[in-house]
PDB file of C-alpha atoms in Angstrom:
ATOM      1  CA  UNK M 151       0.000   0.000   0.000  1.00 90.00           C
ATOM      2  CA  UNK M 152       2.843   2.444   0.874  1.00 90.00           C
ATOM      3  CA  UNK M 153       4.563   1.872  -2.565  1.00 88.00           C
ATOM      4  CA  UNK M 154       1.392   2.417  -4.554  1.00 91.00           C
ATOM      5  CA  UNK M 155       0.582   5.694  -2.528  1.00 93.00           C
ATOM      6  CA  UNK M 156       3.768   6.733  -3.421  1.00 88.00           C
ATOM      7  CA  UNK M 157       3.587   5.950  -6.963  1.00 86.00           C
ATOM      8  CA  UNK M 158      -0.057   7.483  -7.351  1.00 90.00           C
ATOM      9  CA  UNK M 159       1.460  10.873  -5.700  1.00 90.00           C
ATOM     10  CA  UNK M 160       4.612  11.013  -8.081  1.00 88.00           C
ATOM     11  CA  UNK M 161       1.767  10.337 -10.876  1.00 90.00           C
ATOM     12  CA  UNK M 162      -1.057  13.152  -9.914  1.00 93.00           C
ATOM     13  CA  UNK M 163       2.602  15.702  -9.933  1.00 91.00           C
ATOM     14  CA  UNK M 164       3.528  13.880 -13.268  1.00 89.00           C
ATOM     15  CA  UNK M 165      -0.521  14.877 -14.168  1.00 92.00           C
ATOM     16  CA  UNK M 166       0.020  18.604 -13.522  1.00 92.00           C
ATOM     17  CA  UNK M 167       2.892  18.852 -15.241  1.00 92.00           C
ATOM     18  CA  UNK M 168       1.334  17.190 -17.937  1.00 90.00           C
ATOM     19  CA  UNK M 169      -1.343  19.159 -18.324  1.00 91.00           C
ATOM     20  CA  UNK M 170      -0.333  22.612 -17.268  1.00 92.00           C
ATOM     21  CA  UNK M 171      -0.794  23.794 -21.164  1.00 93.00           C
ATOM     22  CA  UNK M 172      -3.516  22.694 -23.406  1.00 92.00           C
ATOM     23  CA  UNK M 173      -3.749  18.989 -23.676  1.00 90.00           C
ATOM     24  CA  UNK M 174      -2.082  17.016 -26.090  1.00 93.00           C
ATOM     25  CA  UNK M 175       1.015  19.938 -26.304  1.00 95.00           C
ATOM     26  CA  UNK M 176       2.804  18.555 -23.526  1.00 95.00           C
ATOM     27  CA  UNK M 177       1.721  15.104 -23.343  1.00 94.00           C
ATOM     28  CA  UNK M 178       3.582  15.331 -27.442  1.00 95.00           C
ATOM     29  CA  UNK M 179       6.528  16.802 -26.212  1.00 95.00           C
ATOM     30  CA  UNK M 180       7.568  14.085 -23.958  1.00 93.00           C
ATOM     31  CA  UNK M 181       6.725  11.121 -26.017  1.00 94.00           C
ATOM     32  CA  UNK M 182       8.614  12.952 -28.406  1.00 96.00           C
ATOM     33  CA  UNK M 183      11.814  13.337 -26.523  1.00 94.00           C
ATOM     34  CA  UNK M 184      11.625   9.343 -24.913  1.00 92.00           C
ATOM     35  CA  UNK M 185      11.214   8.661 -28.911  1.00 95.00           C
ATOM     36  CA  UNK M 186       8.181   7.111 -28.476  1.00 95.00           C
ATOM     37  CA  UNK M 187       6.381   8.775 -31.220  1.00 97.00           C
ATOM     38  CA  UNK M 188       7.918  10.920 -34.356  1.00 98.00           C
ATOM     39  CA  UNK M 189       7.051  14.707 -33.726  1.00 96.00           C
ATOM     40  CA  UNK M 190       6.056  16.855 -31.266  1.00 95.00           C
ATOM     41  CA  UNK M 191       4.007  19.185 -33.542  1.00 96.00           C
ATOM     42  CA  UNK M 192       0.710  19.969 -33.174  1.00 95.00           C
ATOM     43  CA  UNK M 193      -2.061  21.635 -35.984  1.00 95.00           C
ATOM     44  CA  UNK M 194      -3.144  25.340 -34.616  1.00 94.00           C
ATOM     45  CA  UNK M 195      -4.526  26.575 -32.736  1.00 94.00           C
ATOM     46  CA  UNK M 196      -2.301  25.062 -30.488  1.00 94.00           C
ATOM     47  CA  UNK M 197       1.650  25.972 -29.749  1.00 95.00           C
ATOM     48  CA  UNK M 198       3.890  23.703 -29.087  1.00 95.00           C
ATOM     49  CA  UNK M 199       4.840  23.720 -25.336  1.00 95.00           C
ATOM     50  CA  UNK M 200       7.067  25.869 -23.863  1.00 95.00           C
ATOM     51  CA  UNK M 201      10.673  24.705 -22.831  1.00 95.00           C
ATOM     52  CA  UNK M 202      10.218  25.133 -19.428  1.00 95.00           C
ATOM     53  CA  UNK M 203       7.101  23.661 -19.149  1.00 95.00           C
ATOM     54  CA  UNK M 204       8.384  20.789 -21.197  1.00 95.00           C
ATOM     55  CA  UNK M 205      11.534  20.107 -19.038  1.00 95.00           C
ATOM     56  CA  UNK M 206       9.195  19.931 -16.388  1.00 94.00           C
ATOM     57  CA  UNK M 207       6.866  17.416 -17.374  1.00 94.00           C
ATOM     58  CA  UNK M 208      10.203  15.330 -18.460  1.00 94.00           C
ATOM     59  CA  UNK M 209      11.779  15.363 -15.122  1.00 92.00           C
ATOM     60  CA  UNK M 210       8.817  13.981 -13.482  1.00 90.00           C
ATOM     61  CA  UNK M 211       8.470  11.528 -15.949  1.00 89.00           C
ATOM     62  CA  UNK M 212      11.762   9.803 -15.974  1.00 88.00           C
ATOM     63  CA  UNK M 213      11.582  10.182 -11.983  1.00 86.00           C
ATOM     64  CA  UNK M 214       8.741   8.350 -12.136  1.00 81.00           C
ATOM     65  CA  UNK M 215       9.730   5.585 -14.680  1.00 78.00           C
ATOM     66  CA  UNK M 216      13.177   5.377 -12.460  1.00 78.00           C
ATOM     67  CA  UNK M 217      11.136   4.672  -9.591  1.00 60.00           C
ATOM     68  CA  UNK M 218       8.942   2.316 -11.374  1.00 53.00           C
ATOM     69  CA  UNK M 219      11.754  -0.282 -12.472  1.00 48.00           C
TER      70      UNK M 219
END
């Protein structure tokens, strides 16, 4: 139980992070840069996701796959 609550927190800060710009821009940007999908470009009206925002999202992710394995 303590191992999934931990998991499930590092996951709802992974959410946020995901989401903190209009959905998919983000979610793109880090498949892209784990190479899981080809681009990170989206049609307008979106904009791709900012650096910041995109570094972000990334660091959560790989602390959370690190965790994970």
């Amino acid at each position: 139980m303590g191992r999934a609550r931990t998991i499930g927190r590092r996951l709802a800060v992974l959410s946020t992070a995901q989401f903190a710009e209009p959905n998919p821009t983000v979610v793109k940007a880090v498949l892209h840069a784990h190479g899981r999908i080809p681009t990170a470009a989206v049609r307008l009206p979106l904009l791709p996701a900012r650096p910041g925002t995109t570094e972000a999202a990334l660091r959560h992710a790989d602390a959370l796959l690190g965790a994970t394995t």
